[in-house]
mmCIF file with all atom_site columns, C-alpha atoms in Angstrom:
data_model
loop_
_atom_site.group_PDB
_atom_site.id
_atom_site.type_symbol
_atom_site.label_atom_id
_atom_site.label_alt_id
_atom_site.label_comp_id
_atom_site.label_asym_id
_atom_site.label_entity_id
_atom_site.label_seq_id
_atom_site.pdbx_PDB_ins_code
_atom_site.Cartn_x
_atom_site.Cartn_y
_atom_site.Cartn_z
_atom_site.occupancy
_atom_site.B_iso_or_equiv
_atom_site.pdbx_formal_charge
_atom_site.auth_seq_id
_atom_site.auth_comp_id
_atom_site.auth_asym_id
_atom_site.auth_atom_id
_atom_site.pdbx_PDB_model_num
ATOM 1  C CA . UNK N 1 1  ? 76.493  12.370 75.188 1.00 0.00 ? 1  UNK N CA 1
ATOM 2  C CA . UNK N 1 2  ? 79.558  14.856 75.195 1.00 0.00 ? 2  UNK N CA 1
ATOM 3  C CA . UNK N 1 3  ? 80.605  13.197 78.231 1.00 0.00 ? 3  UNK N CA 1
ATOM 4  C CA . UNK N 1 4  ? 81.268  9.963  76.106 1.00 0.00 ? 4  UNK N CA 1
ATOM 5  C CA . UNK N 1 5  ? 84.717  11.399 74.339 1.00 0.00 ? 5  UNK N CA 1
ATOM 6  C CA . UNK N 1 6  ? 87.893  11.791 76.240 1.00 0.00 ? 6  UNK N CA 1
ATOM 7  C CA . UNK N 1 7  ? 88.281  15.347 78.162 1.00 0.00 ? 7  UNK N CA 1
ATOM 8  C CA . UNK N 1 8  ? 90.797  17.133 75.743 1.00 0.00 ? 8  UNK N CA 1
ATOM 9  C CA . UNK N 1 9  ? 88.670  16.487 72.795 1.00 0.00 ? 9  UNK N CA 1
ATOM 10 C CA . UNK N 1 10 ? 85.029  17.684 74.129 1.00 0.00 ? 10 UNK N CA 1
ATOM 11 C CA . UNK N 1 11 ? 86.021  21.075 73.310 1.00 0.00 ? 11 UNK N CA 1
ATOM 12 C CA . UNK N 1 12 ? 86.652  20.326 69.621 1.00 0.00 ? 12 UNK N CA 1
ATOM 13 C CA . UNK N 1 13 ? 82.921  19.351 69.230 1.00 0.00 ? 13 UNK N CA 1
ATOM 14 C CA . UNK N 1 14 ? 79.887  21.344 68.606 1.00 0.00 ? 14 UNK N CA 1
ATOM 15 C CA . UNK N 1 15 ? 77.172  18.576 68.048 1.00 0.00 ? 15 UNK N CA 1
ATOM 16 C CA . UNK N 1 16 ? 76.442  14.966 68.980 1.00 0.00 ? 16 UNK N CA 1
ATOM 17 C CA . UNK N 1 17 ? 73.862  13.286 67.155 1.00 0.00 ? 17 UNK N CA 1
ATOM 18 C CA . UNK N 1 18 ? 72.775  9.937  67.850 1.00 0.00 ? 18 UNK N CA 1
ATOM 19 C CA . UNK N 1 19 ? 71.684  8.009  64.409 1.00 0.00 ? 19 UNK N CA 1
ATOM 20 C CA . UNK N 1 20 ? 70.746  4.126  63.995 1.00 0.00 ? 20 UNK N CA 1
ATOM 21 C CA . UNK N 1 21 ? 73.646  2.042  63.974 1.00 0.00 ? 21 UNK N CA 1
ATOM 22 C CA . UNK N 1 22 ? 73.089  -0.260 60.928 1.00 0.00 ? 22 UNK N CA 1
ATOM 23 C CA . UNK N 1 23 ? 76.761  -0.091 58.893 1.00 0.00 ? 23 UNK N CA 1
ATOM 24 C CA . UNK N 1 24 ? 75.759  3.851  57.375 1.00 0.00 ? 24 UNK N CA 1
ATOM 25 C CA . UNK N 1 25 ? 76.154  5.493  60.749 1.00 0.00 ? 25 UNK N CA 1
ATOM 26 C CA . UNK N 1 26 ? 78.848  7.780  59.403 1.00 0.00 ? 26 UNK N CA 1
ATOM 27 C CA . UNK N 1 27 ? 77.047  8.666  56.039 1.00 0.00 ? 27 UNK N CA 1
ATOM 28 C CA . UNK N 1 28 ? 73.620  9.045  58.400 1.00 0.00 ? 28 UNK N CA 1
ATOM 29 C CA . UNK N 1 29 ? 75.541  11.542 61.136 1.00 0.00 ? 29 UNK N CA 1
ATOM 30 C CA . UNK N 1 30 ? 76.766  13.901 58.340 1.00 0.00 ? 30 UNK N CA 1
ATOM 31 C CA . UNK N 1 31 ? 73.221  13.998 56.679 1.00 0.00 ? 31 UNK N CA 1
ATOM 32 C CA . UNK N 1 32 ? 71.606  14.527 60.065 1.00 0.00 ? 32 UNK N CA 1
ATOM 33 C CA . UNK N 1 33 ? 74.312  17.078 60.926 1.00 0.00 ? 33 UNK N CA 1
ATOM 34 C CA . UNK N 1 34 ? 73.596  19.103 57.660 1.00 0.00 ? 34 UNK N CA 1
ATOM 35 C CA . UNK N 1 35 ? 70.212  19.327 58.509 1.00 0.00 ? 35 UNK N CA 1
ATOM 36 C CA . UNK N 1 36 ? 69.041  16.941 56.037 1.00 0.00 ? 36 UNK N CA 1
ATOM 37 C CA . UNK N 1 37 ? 67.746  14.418 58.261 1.00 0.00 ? 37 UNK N CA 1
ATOM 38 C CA . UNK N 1 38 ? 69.506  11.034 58.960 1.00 0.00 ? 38 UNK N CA 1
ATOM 39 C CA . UNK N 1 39 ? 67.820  8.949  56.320 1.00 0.00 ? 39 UNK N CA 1
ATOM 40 C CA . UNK N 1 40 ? 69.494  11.071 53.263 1.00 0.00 ? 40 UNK N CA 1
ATOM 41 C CA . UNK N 1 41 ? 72.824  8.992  54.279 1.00 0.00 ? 41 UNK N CA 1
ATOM 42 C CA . UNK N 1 42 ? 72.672  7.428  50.981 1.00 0.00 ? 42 UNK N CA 1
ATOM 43 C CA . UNK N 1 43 ? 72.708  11.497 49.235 1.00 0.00 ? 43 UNK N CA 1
ATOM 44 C CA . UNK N 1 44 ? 75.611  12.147 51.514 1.00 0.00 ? 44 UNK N CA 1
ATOM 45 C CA . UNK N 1 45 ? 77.551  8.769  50.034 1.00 0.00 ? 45 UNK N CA 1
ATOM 46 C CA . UNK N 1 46 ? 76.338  9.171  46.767 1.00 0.00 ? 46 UNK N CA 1
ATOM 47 C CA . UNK N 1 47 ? 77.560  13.079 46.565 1.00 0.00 ? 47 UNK N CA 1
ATOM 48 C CA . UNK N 1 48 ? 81.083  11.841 48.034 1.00 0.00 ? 48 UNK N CA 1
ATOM 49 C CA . UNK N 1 49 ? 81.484  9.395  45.087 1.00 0.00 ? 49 UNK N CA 1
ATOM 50 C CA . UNK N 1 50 ? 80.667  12.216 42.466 1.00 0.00 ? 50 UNK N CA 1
ATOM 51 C CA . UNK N 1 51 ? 83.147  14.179 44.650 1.00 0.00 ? 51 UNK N CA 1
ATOM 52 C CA . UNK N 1 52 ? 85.953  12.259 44.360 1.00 0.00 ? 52 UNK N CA 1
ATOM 53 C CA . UNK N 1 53 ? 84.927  11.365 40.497 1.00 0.00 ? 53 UNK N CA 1
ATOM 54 C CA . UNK N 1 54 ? 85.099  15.183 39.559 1.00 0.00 ? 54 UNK N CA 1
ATOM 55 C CA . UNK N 1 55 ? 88.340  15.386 41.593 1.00 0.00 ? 55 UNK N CA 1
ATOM 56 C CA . UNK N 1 56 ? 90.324  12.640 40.776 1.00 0.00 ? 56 UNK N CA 1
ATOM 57 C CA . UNK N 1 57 ? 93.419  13.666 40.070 1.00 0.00 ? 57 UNK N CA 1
ATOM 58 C CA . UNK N 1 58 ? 93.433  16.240 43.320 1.00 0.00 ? 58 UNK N CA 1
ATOM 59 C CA . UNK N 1 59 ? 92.796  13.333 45.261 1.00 0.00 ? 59 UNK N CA 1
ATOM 60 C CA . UNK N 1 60 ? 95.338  11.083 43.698 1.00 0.00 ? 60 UNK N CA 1
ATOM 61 C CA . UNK N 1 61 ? 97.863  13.258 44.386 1.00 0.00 ? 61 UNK N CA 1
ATOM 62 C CA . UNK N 1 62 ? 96.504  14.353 47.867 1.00 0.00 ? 62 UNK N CA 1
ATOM 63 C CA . UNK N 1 63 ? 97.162  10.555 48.893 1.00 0.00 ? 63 UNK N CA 1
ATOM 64 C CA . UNK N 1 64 ? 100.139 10.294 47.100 1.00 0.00 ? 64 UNK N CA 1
ATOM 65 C CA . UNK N 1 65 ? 98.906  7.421  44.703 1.00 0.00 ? 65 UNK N CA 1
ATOM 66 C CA . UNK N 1 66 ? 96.399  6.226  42.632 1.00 0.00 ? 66 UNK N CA 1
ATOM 67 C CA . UNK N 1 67 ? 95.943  3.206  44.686 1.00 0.00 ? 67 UNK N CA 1
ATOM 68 C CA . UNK N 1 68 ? 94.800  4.769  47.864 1.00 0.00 ? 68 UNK N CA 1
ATOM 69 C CA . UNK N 1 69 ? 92.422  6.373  46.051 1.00 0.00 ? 69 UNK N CA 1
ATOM 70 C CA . UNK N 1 70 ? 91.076  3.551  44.475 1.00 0.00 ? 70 UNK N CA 1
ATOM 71 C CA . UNK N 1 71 ? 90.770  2.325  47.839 1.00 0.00 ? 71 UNK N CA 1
ATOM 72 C CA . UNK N 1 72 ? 88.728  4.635  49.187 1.00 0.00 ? 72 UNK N CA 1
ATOM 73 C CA . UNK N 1 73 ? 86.718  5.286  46.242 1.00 0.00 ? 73 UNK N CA 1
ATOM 74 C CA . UNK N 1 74 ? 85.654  1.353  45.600 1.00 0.00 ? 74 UNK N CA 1
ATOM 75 C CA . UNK N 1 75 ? 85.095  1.254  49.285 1.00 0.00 ? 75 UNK N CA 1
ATOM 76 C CA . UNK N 1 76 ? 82.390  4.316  49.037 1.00 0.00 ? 76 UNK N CA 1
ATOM 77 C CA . UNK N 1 77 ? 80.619  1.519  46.460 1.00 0.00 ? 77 UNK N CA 1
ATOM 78 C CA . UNK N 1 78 ? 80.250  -0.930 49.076 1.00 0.00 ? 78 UNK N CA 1
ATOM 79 C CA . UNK N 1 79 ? 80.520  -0.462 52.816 1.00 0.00 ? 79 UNK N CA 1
ATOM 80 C CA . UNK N 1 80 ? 83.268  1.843  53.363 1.00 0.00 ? 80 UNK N CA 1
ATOM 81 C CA . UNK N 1 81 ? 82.624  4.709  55.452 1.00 0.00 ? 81 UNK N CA 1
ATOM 82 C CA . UNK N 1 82 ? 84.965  3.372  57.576 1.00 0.00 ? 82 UNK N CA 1
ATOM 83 C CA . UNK N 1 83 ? 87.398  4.521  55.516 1.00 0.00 ? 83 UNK N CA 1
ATOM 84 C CA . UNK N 1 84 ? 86.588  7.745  55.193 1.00 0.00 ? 84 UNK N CA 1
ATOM 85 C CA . UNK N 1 85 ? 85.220  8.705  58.298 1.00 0.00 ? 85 UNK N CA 1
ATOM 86 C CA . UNK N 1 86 ? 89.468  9.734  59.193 1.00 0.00 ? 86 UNK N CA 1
ATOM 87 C CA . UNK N 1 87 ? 89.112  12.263 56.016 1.00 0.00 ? 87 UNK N CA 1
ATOM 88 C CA . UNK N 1 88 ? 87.501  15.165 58.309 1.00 0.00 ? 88 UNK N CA 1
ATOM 89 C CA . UNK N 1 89 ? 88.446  17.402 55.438 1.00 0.00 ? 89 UNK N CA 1
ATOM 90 C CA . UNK N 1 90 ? 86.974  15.556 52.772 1.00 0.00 ? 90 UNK N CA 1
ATOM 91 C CA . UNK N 1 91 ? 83.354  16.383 54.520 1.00 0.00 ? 91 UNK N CA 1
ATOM 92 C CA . UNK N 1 92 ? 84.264  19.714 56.202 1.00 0.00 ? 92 UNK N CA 1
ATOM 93 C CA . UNK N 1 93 ? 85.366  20.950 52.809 1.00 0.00 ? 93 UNK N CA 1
ATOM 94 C CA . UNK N 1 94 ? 82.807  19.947 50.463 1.00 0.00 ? 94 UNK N CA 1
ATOM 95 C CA . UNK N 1 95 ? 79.767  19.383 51.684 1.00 0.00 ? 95 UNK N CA 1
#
């Protein structure tokens, strides 16, 4: 599956999982990633809420204002891990 991202970035990777594709494919390839197994997606979105609840004001002023982070939290309530999937650090950091 490597063989599926462009050249430059293949070295950047260390593991490809493949997960069901139903909306939580982000939230299911972090849980599957951490070992956890791919149906704990909802443990990985849950955590990230309480994350950026306990947070808050380090991620308000990461993103500059209060409204991005709104944003991105309200989106973790519905369908948003499309949203978050371009914070790399907010996963590699505290999960």
């Amino acid at each position: 599956m490597l063989d599926q991202f462009v050249p430059f970035i293949q070295g950047f990777i260390h593991d490809v999982v493949d997960v069901k594709a139903d909306g939580n494919c982000g939230y299911r390839s972090i849980a599957a990633l951490l070992g956890m197994g791919e149906d704990s997606w909802l443990l990985v979105r849950n955590e990230l809420i309480k994350e950026l609840g306990r947070w808050s004001h380090d991620y308000i002023y990461l993103f500059g204002c209060i409204e991005r982070f709104e944003e991105l939290r309200l989106s973790l309530l519905v369908d948003g891990f499309s949203k978050v999937c371009c914070l790399g650090y907010f996963f590699k950091n505290k999960l």
